[in-house]
């Protein structure tokens, strides 16, 4: 079921502008879980293995394809440090064990980026999420919450790496951070699925292009 769920992700990874974001090394965000099946990455034909040693030896169509693949995804922040993961935790307000339906990332007044190409499904504000924006990527939706400013309008299209908001501390929040909620067909799922997909896609593209991270 998870394999089928993840396959739909590829349909929204089309053309985009580049974002060269990094992941904080002190805390691994994109764990490799052998029980999860990553979306298959389309293979680019490579009859001559020596041609991938340097970018200059790539056939133009192969080189452009791997560059396009790298640019087709983006991390939501320049640096990713998870401060509260998805799942059961001690609620910071009630001090009781409860389910956290998203992940919290360390952020203070930072630009937040669209992770995949898609559409702005909703922009709003409430007591719980504060200022928020929800992006739709096919069957997936990702909500960015506790924002200080939303920079996109409902109904407009977004591309990977496009700045959509500025992180903040609005709503039910104990401090500045970015809360992300991911849903697949209206059911909450761990955003780590998307983060791992982004990491795998970028790493494979970098490897094929012969570029060191």
CSV table of N, CA, C and O in Angstrom, one decimal, residues 88-206:
chain,number,residue,atom,x,y,z
A,88,UNK,N,3.5,9.9,18.5
A,88,UNK,CA,3.2,10.2,19.9
A,88,UNK,C,4.3,11.0,20.5
A,88,UNK,O,5.5,10.8,20.3
A,89,UNK,N,3.9,11.9,21.4
A,89,UNK,CA,4.8,12.8,22.1
A,89,UNK,C,4.1,13.4,23.3
A,89,UNK,O,2.9,13.2,23.5
A,90,UNK,N,4.8,14.1,24.2
A,90,UNK,CA,4.2,14.8,25.3
A,90,UNK,C,3.8,16.2,24.8
A,90,UNK,O,4.7,16.9,24.3
A,91,UNK,N,2.5,16.5,24.8
A,91,UNK,CA,2.1,17.8,24.3
A,91,UNK,C,2.6,18.9,25.2
A,91,UNK,O,2.6,18.8,26.4
A,92,UNK,N,3.3,19.9,24.6
A,92,UNK,CA,3.9,21.0,25.3
A,92,UNK,C,2.9,21.8,26.1
A,92,UNK,O,3.3,22.5,27.1
A,93,UNK,N,1.6,21.8,25.8
A,93,UNK,CA,0.7,22.6,26.5
A,93,UNK,C,-0.1,21.8,27.6
A,93,UNK,O,-0.1,22.2,28.7
A,94,UNK,N,-0.6,20.6,27.2
A,94,UNK,CA,-1.3,19.8,28.2
A,94,UNK,C,-0.4,18.9,29.0
A,94,UNK,O,-0.9,18.4,30.1
A,95,UNK,N,0.8,18.7,28.6
A,95,UNK,CA,1.8,17.8,29.3
A,95,UNK,C,1.3,16.4,29.3
A,95,UNK,O,1.8,15.6,30.1
A,96,UNK,N,0.4,16.0,28.4
A,96,UNK,CA,-0.1,14.7,28.3
A,96,UNK,C,0.4,14.0,27.0
A,96,UNK,O,0.7,14.8,26.0
A,97,UNK,N,0.4,12.7,27.0
A,97,UNK,CA,0.8,12.0,25.8
A,97,UNK,C,-0.2,12.1,24.7
A,97,UNK,O,-1.4,11.8,24.9
A,98,UNK,N,0.1,12.6,23.5
A,98,UNK,CA,-0.8,12.8,22.4
A,98,UNK,C,-0.1,12.6,21.1
A,98,UNK,O,1.1,12.5,21.0
A,99,UNK,N,-0.9,12.5,20.0
A,99,UNK,CA,-0.3,12.2,18.7
A,99,UNK,C,0.0,13.6,18.0
A,99,UNK,O,-0.9,14.4,17.9
A,100,UNK,N,1.2,13.7,17.6
A,100,UNK,CA,1.6,14.9,16.8
A,100,UNK,C,1.4,14.6,15.3
A,100,UNK,O,2.1,13.7,14.8
A,101,UNK,N,0.5,15.3,14.7
A,101,UNK,CA,0.1,14.9,13.3
A,101,UNK,C,1.0,15.5,12.2
A,101,UNK,O,0.7,15.4,11.0
A,102,UNK,N,2.2,16.0,12.6
A,102,UNK,CA,3.1,16.6,11.7
A,102,UNK,C,4.5,16.6,12.3
A,102,UNK,O,4.8,15.8,13.2
A,103,UNK,N,5.4,17.4,11.7
A,103,UNK,CA,6.7,17.5,12.3
A,103,UNK,C,7.0,19.0,12.5
A,103,UNK,O,6.5,19.9,11.8
A,104,UNK,N,7.9,19.3,13.5
A,104,UNK,CA,8.3,20.7,13.8
A,104,UNK,C,9.8,20.8,13.3
A,104,UNK,O,10.6,19.9,13.7
A,105,UNK,N,10.0,21.9,12.6
A,105,UNK,CA,11.4,22.2,12.2
A,105,UNK,C,11.9,23.5,12.8
A,105,UNK,O,11.1,24.4,13.0
A,106,UNK,N,13.2,23.5,13.2
A,106,UNK,CA,13.7,24.7,13.7
A,106,UNK,C,13.8,25.8,12.7
A,106,UNK,O,14.3,25.6,11.6
A,107,UNK,N,13.2,26.9,13.0
A,107,UNK,CA,13.1,28.0,12.0
A,107,UNK,C,12.7,29.3,12.8
A,107,UNK,O,11.9,29.3,13.7
A,108,UNK,N,13.3,30.4,12.4
A,108,UNK,CA,13.0,31.7,13.0
A,108,UNK,C,13.1,32.8,12.0
A,108,UNK,O,14.2,33.2,11.6
A,109,UNK,N,11.9,33.1,11.4
A,109,UNK,CA,11.9,34.2,10.4
A,109,UNK,C,12.6,33.8,9.1
A,109,UNK,O,13.2,34.7,8.5
A,110,UNK,N,12.5,32.5,8.8
A,110,UNK,CA,13.2,32.0,7.6
A,110,UNK,C,12.2,31.8,6.4
A,110,UNK,O,11.0,31.7,6.6
A,111,UNK,N,12.8,31.8,5.2
A,111,UNK,CA,12.0,31.6,4.0
A,111,UNK,C,11.6,30.1,4.0
A,111,UNK,O,12.4,29.2,4.3
A,112,UNK,N,10.3,29.8,3.6
A,112,UNK,CA,9.9,28.4,3.5
A,112,UNK,C,9.6,28.2,2.0
A,112,UNK,O,9.0,29.1,1.3
A,113,UNK,N,9.9,27.0,1.5
A,113,UNK,CA,9.9,26.7,0.1
A,113,UNK,C,8.9,25.6,-0.2
A,113,UNK,O,8.7,24.7,0.6
A,114,UNK,N,8.3,25.6,-1.4
A,114,UNK,CA,7.5,24.5,-1.9
A,114,UNK,C,8.4,23.4,-2.2
A,114,UNK,O,9.5,23.6,-2.7
A,115,UNK,N,8.0,22.2,-1.8
A,115,UNK,CA,8.9,21.0,-2.0
A,115,UNK,C,8.7,20.4,-3.4
A,115,UNK,O,9.7,19.7,-3.9
A,116,UNK,N,7.5,20.5,-3.9
A,116,UNK,CA,7.2,19.9,-5.2
A,116,UNK,C,6.4,20.9,-6.0
A,116,UNK,O,5.9,21.9,-5.5
A,117,UNK,N,6.2,20.7,-7.3
A,117,UNK,CA,5.3,21.5,-8.1
A,117,UNK,C,3.9,21.2,-7.7
A,117,UNK,O,3.6,20.1,-7.3
A,118,UNK,N,3.1,22.2,-7.7
A,118,UNK,CA,1.7,22.0,-7.3
A,118,UNK,C,0.9,23.3,-7.3
A,118,UNK,O,1.2,24.2,-8.0
A,119,UNK,N,-0.2,23.3,-6.5
A,119,UNK,CA,-1.1,24.4,-6.4
A,119,UNK,C,-1.4,24.9,-5.0
A,119,UNK,O,-1.3,24.0,-4.1
A,120,UNK,N,-1.6,26.2,-4.8
A,120,UNK,CA,-1.9,26.7,-3.5
A,120,UNK,C,-3.4,26.3,-3.2
A,120,UNK,O,-4.3,26.9,-3.9
A,121,UNK,N,-3.7,25.4,-2.3
A,121,UNK,CA,-5.0,25.0,-2.1
A,121,UNK,C,-5.8,25.9,-1.1
A,121,UNK,O,-7.0,26.1,-1.2
A,122,UNK,N,-5.1,26.4,-0.1
A,122,UNK,CA,-5.7,27.2,0.9
A,122,UNK,C,-4.7,28.2,1.6
A,122,UNK,O,-3.6,27.8,1.9
A,123,UNK,N,-5.2,29.4,1.9
A,123,UNK,CA,-4.4,30.3,2.7
A,123,UNK,C,-5.4,30.8,3.8
A,123,UNK,O,-6.5,31.2,3.6
A,124,UNK,N,-4.9,30.8,5.1
A,124,UNK,CA,-5.8,31.2,6.2
A,124,UNK,C,-5.1,31.4,7.5
A,124,UNK,O,-3.9,31.5,7.5
A,125,UNK,N,-5.9,31.6,8.5
A,125,UNK,CA,-5.4,31.8,9.9
A,125,UNK,C,-6.4,31.3,10.9
A,125,UNK,O,-7.6,31.5,10.7
A,126,UNK,N,-6.0,30.6,11.9
A,126,UNK,CA,-6.9,30.2,13.0
A,126,UNK,C,-6.1,30.1,14.3
A,126,UNK,O,-4.9,30.3,14.3
A,127,UNK,N,-6.8,29.9,15.4
A,127,UNK,CA,-6.1,29.9,16.7
A,127,UNK,C,-5.1,28.8,16.9
A,127,UNK,O,-4.2,29.0,17.7
A,128,UNK,N,-5.3,27.7,16.2
A,128,UNK,CA,-4.4,26.5,16.4
A,128,UNK,C,-3.2,26.7,15.5
A,128,UNK,O,-2.0,26.6,16.0
A,129,UNK,N,-3.4,26.8,14.2
A,129,UNK,CA,-2.3,26.8,13.3
A,129,UNK,C,-1.7,28.2,13.0
A,129,UNK,O,-0.6,28.3,12.4
A,130,UNK,N,-2.3,29.2,13.5
A,130,UNK,CA,-1.9,30.6,13.2
A,130,UNK,C,-2.0,30.8,11.7
A,130,UNK,O,-2.9,30.3,11.1
A,131,UNK,N,-1.1,31.6,11.2
A,131,UNK,CA,-1.2,31.8,9.7
A,131,UNK,C,-0.6,30.6,9.0
A,131,UNK,O,0.4,30.0,9.4
A,132,UNK,N,-1.3,30.1,8.0
A,132,UNK,CA,-0.9,28.9,7.3
A,132,UNK,C,-1.2,28.9,5.8
A,132,UNK,O,-2.0,29.8,5.4
A,133,UNK,N,-0.5,28.1,5.1
A,133,UNK,CA,-0.8,27.9,3.7
A,133,UNK,C,-0.7,26.4,3.4
A,133,UNK,O,0.1,25.7,3.9
A,134,UNK,N,-1.7,25.9,2.6
A,134,UNK,CA,-1.7,24.5,2.2
A,134,UNK,C,-1.4,24.3,0.7
A,134,UNK,O,-2.1,25.0,-0.1
A,135,UNK,N,-0.5,23.5,0.4
A,135,UNK,CA,-0.1,23.3,-1.0
A,135,UNK,C,-0.6,21.9,-1.4
A,135,UNK,O,-0.5,20.9,-0.6
A,136,UNK,N,-1.1,21.8,-2.6
A,136,UNK,CA,-1.6,20.5,-3.1
A,136,UNK,C,-0.6,20.0,-4.2
A,136,UNK,O,-0.4,20.7,-5.2
A,137,UNK,N,-0.1,18.8,-4.0
A,137,UNK,CA,0.7,18.1,-4.9
A,137,UNK,C,0.1,16.8,-5.3
A,137,UNK,O,0.4,15.8,-4.7
A,138,UNK,N,-0.8,16.8,-6.3
A,138,UNK,CA,-1.5,15.6,-6.7
A,138,UNK,C,-2.4,15.2,-5.5
A,138,UNK,O,-3.2,15.9,-5.0
A,139,UNK,N,-2.2,13.9,-5.1
A,139,UNK,CA,-3.0,13.4,-4.0
A,139,UNK,C,-2.4,13.8,-2.6
A,139,UNK,O,-3.0,13.5,-1.6
A,140,UNK,N,-1.3,14.5,-2.6
A,140,UNK,CA,-0.7,14.9,-1.4
A,140,UNK,C,-1.0,16.4,-1.1
A,140,UNK,O,-1.1,17.2,-2.0
A,141,UNK,N,-1.2,16.7,0.2
A,141,UNK,CA,-1.3,18.1,0.6
A,141,UNK,C,-0.3,18.3,1.7
A,141,UNK,O,-0.1,17.5,2.6
A,142,UNK,N,0.4,19.5,1.7
A,142,UNK,CA,1.3,19.8,2.8
A,142,UNK,C,0.9,21.2,3.3
A,142,UNK,O,0.8,22.2,2.6
A,143,UNK,N,0.7,21.3,4.6
A,143,UNK,CA,0.3,22.5,5.3
A,143,UNK,C,1.5,23.1,6.1
A,143,UNK,O,2.2,22.4,6.8
A,144,UNK,N,1.8,24.4,5.8
A,144,UNK,CA,2.9,25.1,6.5
A,144,UNK,C,2.2,26.0,7.6
A,144,UNK,O,1.4,26.9,7.2
A,145,UNK,N,2.5,25.8,8.9
A,145,UNK,CA,1.8,26.5,9.9
A,145,UNK,C,2.7,27.4,10.8
A,145,UNK,O,3.9,27.3,10.8
A,146,UNK,N,2.0,28.2,11.6
A,146,UNK,CA,2.6,29.2,12.5
A,146,UNK,C,3.5,30.2,11.8
A,146,UNK,O,4.5,30.6,12.3
A,147,UNK,N,3.1,30.6,10.6
A,147,UNK,CA,3.8,31.5,9.8
A,147,UNK,C,3.7,32.9,10.2
A,147,UNK,O,2.7,33.3,10.8
A,148,UNK,N,4.6,33.8,9.9
A,148,UNK,CA,4.5,35.2,10.1
A,148,UNK,C,4.0,35.9,8.9
A,148,UNK,O,3.3,37.0,9.0
A,149,UNK,N,4.2,35.3,7.7
A,149,UNK,CA,3.7,35.9,6.5
A,149,UNK,C,3.5,34.8,5.4
A,149,UNK,O,4.4,34.0,5.2
A,150,UNK,N,2.5,34.9,4.7
A,150,UNK,CA,2.2,34.0,3.5
A,150,UNK,C,2.4,34.9,2.2
A,150,UNK,O,1.9,36.0,2.1
A,151,UNK,N,3.2,34.3,1.3
A,151,UNK,CA,3.6,35.1,0.1
A,151,UNK,C,3.0,34.6,-1.2
A,151,UNK,O,3.3,35.1,-2.2
A,152,UNK,N,2.1,33.7,-1.1
A,152,UNK,CA,1.4,33.2,-2.3
A,152,UNK,C,-0.1,33.3,-2.1
A,152,UNK,O,-0.6,33.4,-0.9
A,153,UNK,N,-0.9,33.3,-3.2
A,153,UNK,CA,-2.3,33.4,-3.1
A,153,UNK,C,-3.0,32.1,-3.4
A,153,UNK,O,-2.5,31.3,-4.2
A,154,UNK,N,-4.2,31.9,-2.9
A,154,UNK,CA,-4.9,30.7,-3.1
A,154,UNK,C,-5.2,30.5,-4.6
A,154,UNK,O,-5.6,31.5,-5.3
A,155,UNK,N,-5.0,29.3,-5.2
A,155,UNK,CA,-5.4,29.1,-6.6
A,155,UNK,C,-4.2,29.2,-7.5
A,155,UNK,O,-4.3,28.9,-8.7
A,156,UNK,N,-3.1,29.8,-7.0
A,156,UNK,CA,-1.9,30.0,-7.9
A,156,UNK,C,-1.0,28.7,-7.9
A,156,UNK,O,-1.1,27.9,-6.9
A,157,UNK,N,-0.3,28.5,-8.9
A,157,UNK,CA,0.7,27.4,-9.0
A,157,UNK,C,2.0,27.7,-8.4
A,157,UNK,O,2.4,28.9,-8.3
A,158,UNK,N,2.7,26.7,-7.9
A,158,UNK,CA,4.0,26.9,-7.2
A,158,UNK,C,5.0,25.9,-7.8
A,158,UNK,O,4.5,24.8,-8.3
A,159,UNK,N,6.2,26.2,-7.8
A,159,UNK,CA,7.3,25.3,-8.3
A,159,UNK,C,8.2,24.9,-7.2
A,159,UNK,O,8.3,25.7,-6.2
A,160,UNK,N,8.9,23.8,-7.3
A,160,UNK,CA,9.8,23.4,-6.2
A,160,UNK,C,10.9,24.5,-6.0
A,160,UNK,O,11.5,25.1,-6.9
A,161,UNK,N,11.1,24.9,-4.7
A,161,UNK,CA,12.1,25.9,-4.4
A,161,UNK,C,11.5,27.3,-4.4
A,161,UNK,O,12.2,28.2,-4.0
A,162,UNK,N,10.3,27.5,-4.7
A,162,UNK,CA,9.7,28.8,-4.7
A,162,UNK,C,9.4,29.2,-3.3
A,162,UNK,O,8.9,28.4,-2.5
A,163,UNK,N,9.7,30.4,-2.9
A,163,UNK,CA,9.4,30.9,-1.6
A,163,UNK,C,7.9,31.2,-1.4
A,163,UNK,O,7.3,31.9,-2.2
A,164,UNK,N,7.3,30.5,-0.5
A,164,UNK,CA,5.9,30.6,-0.3
A,164,UNK,C,5.5,31.3,1.0
A,164,UNK,O,4.3,31.8,1.1
A,165,UNK,N,6.4,31.4,1.9
A,165,UNK,CA,6.1,32.0,3.2
A,165,UNK,C,7.3,32.3,4.0
A,165,UNK,O,8.4,31.9,3.7
A,166,UNK,N,7.1,33.1,5.1
A,166,UNK,CA,8.1,33.3,6.1
A,166,UNK,C,7.7,32.7,7.4
A,166,UNK,O,6.6,32.9,7.9
A,167,UNK,N,8.6,31.9,8.0
A,167,UNK,CA,8.2,31.2,9.2
A,167,UNK,C,8.0,32.2,10.4
A,167,UNK,O,8.5,33.3,10.4
A,168,UNK,N,7.3,31.7,11.4
A,168,UNK,CA,7.0,32.7,12.5
A,168,UNK,C,6.6,31.9,13.8
A,168,UNK,O,7.1,30.8,14.1
A,169,UNK,N,5.6,32.5,14.5
A,169,UNK,CA,5.3,32.0,15.9
A,169,UNK,C,3.8,32.3,16.1
A,169,UNK,O,3.4,32.6,17.3
A,170,UNK,N,3.0,32.2,15.1
A,170,UNK,CA,1.5,32.5,15.3
A,170,UNK,C,0.7,31.3,15.7
A,170,UNK,O,1.2,30.2,15.5
A,171,UNK,N,-0.4,31.5,16.3
A,171,UNK,CA,-1.3,30.4,16.7
A,171,UNK,C,-0.8,29.7,18.0
A,171,UNK,O,-0.2,30.3,18.8
A,172,UNK,N,-1.2,28.5,18.1
A,172,UNK,CA,-0.9,27.7,19.3
A,172,UNK,C,0.6,27.2,19.2
A,172,UNK,O,0.8,26.1,18.7
A,173,UNK,N,1.5,28.0,19.7
A,173,UNK,CA,2.9,27.7,19.5
A,173,UNK,C,3.7,28.1,20.7
A,173,UNK,O,3.4,29.1,21.4
A,174,UNK,N,4.7,27.4,21.0
A,174,UNK,CA,5.6,27.7,22.2
A,174,UNK,C,6.8,28.5,21.8
A,174,UNK,O,7.5,28.9,22.7
A,175,UNK,N,7.0,28.7,20.5
A,175,UNK,CA,8.1,29.5,20.1
A,175,UNK,C,8.3,29.4,18.6
A,175,UNK,O,7.6,28.6,17.9
A,176,UNK,N,9.1,30.2,18.0
A,176,UNK,CA,9.3,30.2,16.5
A,176,UNK,C,9.7,28.9,16.0
A,176,UNK,O,10.6,28.2,16.5
A,177,UNK,N,9.0,28.4,15.0
A,177,UNK,CA,9.3,27.1,14.3
A,177,UNK,C,8.4,27.0,13.1
A,177,UNK,O,7.5,27.8,12.9
A,178,UNK,N,8.7,26.0,12.3
A,178,UNK,CA,7.8,25.6,11.2
A,178,UNK,C,7.2,24.3,11.5
A,178,UNK,O,7.9,23.3,11.6
A,179,UNK,N,5.8,24.2,11.5
A,179,UNK,CA,5.1,23.0,11.6
A,179,UNK,C,4.6,22.6,10.3
A,179,UNK,O,4.0,23.4,9.6
A,180,UNK,N,4.9,21.3,9.9
A,180,UNK,CA,4.4,20.8,8.6
A,180,UNK,C,3.6,19.6,8.8
A,180,UNK,O,3.9,18.7,9.5
A,181,UNK,N,2.4,19.6,8.2
A,181,UNK,CA,1.5,18.5,8.2
A,181,UNK,C,1.3,18.0,6.8
A,181,UNK,O,1.0,18.8,5.8
A,182,UNK,N,1.5,16.7,6.6
A,182,UNK,CA,1.4,16.1,5.3
A,182,UNK,C,0.2,15.1,5.3
A,182,UNK,O,0.1,14.3,6.2
A,183,UNK,N,-0.6,15.2,4.2
A,183,UNK,CA,-1.8,14.3,4.1
A,183,UNK,C,-1.7,13.6,2.7
A,183,UNK,O,-1.4,14.3,1.7
A,184,UNK,N,-2.2,12.4,2.7
A,184,UNK,CA,-2.4,11.7,1.5
A,184,UNK,C,-3.8,11.2,1.4
A,184,UNK,O,-4.3,10.5,2.2
A,185,UNK,N,-4.5,11.8,0.4
A,185,UNK,CA,-6.0,11.6,0.3
A,185,UNK,C,-6.7,11.8,1.6
A,185,UNK,O,-7.5,11.0,2.1
A,186,UNK,N,-6.4,13.0,2.3
A,186,UNK,CA,-7.0,13.4,3.5
A,186,UNK,C,-6.6,12.6,4.7
A,186,UNK,O,-7.2,12.8,5.8
A,187,UNK,N,-5.6,11.7,4.6
A,187,UNK,CA,-5.2,11.0,5.8
A,187,UNK,C,-3.7,11.4,6.1
A,187,UNK,O,-2.9,11.4,5.3
A,188,UNK,N,-3.5,11.8,7.4
A,188,UNK,CA,-2.2,12.2,7.8
A,188,UNK,C,-1.1,11.1,7.7
A,188,UNK,O,-1.4,10.0,8.0
A,189,UNK,N,0.0,11.5,7.1
A,189,UNK,CA,1.1,10.6,7.0
A,189,UNK,C,2.4,11.3,7.4
A,189,UNK,O,2.4,12.6,7.5
A,190,UNK,N,3.4,10.6,7.7
A,190,UNK,CA,4.7,11.2,8.2
A,190,UNK,C,5.4,11.9,7.0
A,190,UNK,O,5.6,11.3,6.0
A,191,UNK,N,5.6,13.2,7.3
A,191,UNK,CA,6.3,14.0,6.2
A,191,UNK,C,7.7,13.5,5.9
A,191,UNK,O,8.3,13.8,4.8
A,192,UNK,N,8.2,12.6,6.8
A,192,UNK,CA,9.5,12.0,6.5
A,192,UNK,C,9.5,11.3,5.2
A,192,UNK,O,10.6,11.1,4.5
A,193,UNK,N,8.3,10.8,4.7
A,193,UNK,CA,8.2,10.1,3.4
A,193,UNK,C,8.7,11.1,2.3
A,193,UNK,O,9.4,10.7,1.4
A,194,UNK,N,8.2,12.3,2.4
A,194,UNK,CA,8.6,13.3,1.3
A,194,UNK,C,10.0,13.7,1.5
A,194,UNK,O,10.7,13.9,0.5
A,195,UNK,N,10.5,13.9,2.7
A,195,UNK,CA,11.8,14.4,2.9
A,195,UNK,C,12.8,13.3,2.4
A,195,UNK,O,13.9,13.6,1.8
A,196,UNK,N,12.5,12.1,2.7
A,196,UNK,CA,13.4,11.0,2.2
A,196,UNK,C,13.4,10.9,0.7
A,196,UNK,O,14.4,10.7,0.0
A,197,UNK,N,12.2,11.1,0.1
A,197,UNK,CA,12.1,11.1,-1.4
A,197,UNK,C,12.9,12.2,-2.0
A,197,UNK,O,13.6,12.0,-3.0
A,198,UNK,N,12.9,13.4,-1.4
A,198,UNK,CA,13.6,14.5,-1.8
A,198,UNK,C,15.1,14.2,-1.7
A,198,UNK,O,15.9,14.5,-2.7
A,199,UNK,N,15.5,13.7,-0.6
A,199,UNK,CA,17.0,13.4,-0.4
A,199,UNK,C,17.4,12.4,-1.4
A,199,UNK,O,18.5,12.5,-2.0
A,200,UNK,N,16.7,11.3,-1.6
A,200,UNK,CA,17.1,10.2,-2.5
A,200,UNK,C,17.2,10.8,-4.0
A,200,UNK,O,18.1,10.4,-4.7
A,201,UNK,N,16.2,11.6,-4.4
A,201,UNK,CA,16.2,12.2,-5.7
A,201,UNK,C,17.4,13.0,-5.9
A,201,UNK,O,18.1,12.9,-7.0
A,202,UNK,N,17.7,13.9,-5.0
A,202,UNK,CA,18.8,14.8,-5.2
A,202,UNK,C,20.1,14.1,-5.1
A,202,UNK,O,21.0,14.3,-5.9
A,203,UNK,N,20.3,13.1,-4.2
A,203,UNK,CA,21.5,12.4,-4.1
A,203,UNK,C,21.8,11.6,-5.3
A,203,UNK,O,23.0,11.5,-5.8
A,204,UNK,N,20.8,11.0,-5.9
A,204,UNK,CA,21.0,10.2,-7.1
A,204,UNK,C,21.4,11.1,-8.3
A,204,UNK,O,22.3,10.8,-9.1
A,205,UNK,N,20.8,12.3,-8.4
A,205,UNK,CA,21.1,13.2,-9.4
A,205,UNK,C,22.6,13.7,-9.3
A,205,UNK,O,23.3,13.7,-10.3
A,206,UNK,N,23.0,14.0,-8.1
A,206,UNK,CA,24.3,14.5,-7.8
A,206,UNK,C,25.3,13.4,-8.2
A,206,UNK,O,26.4,13.6,-8.8
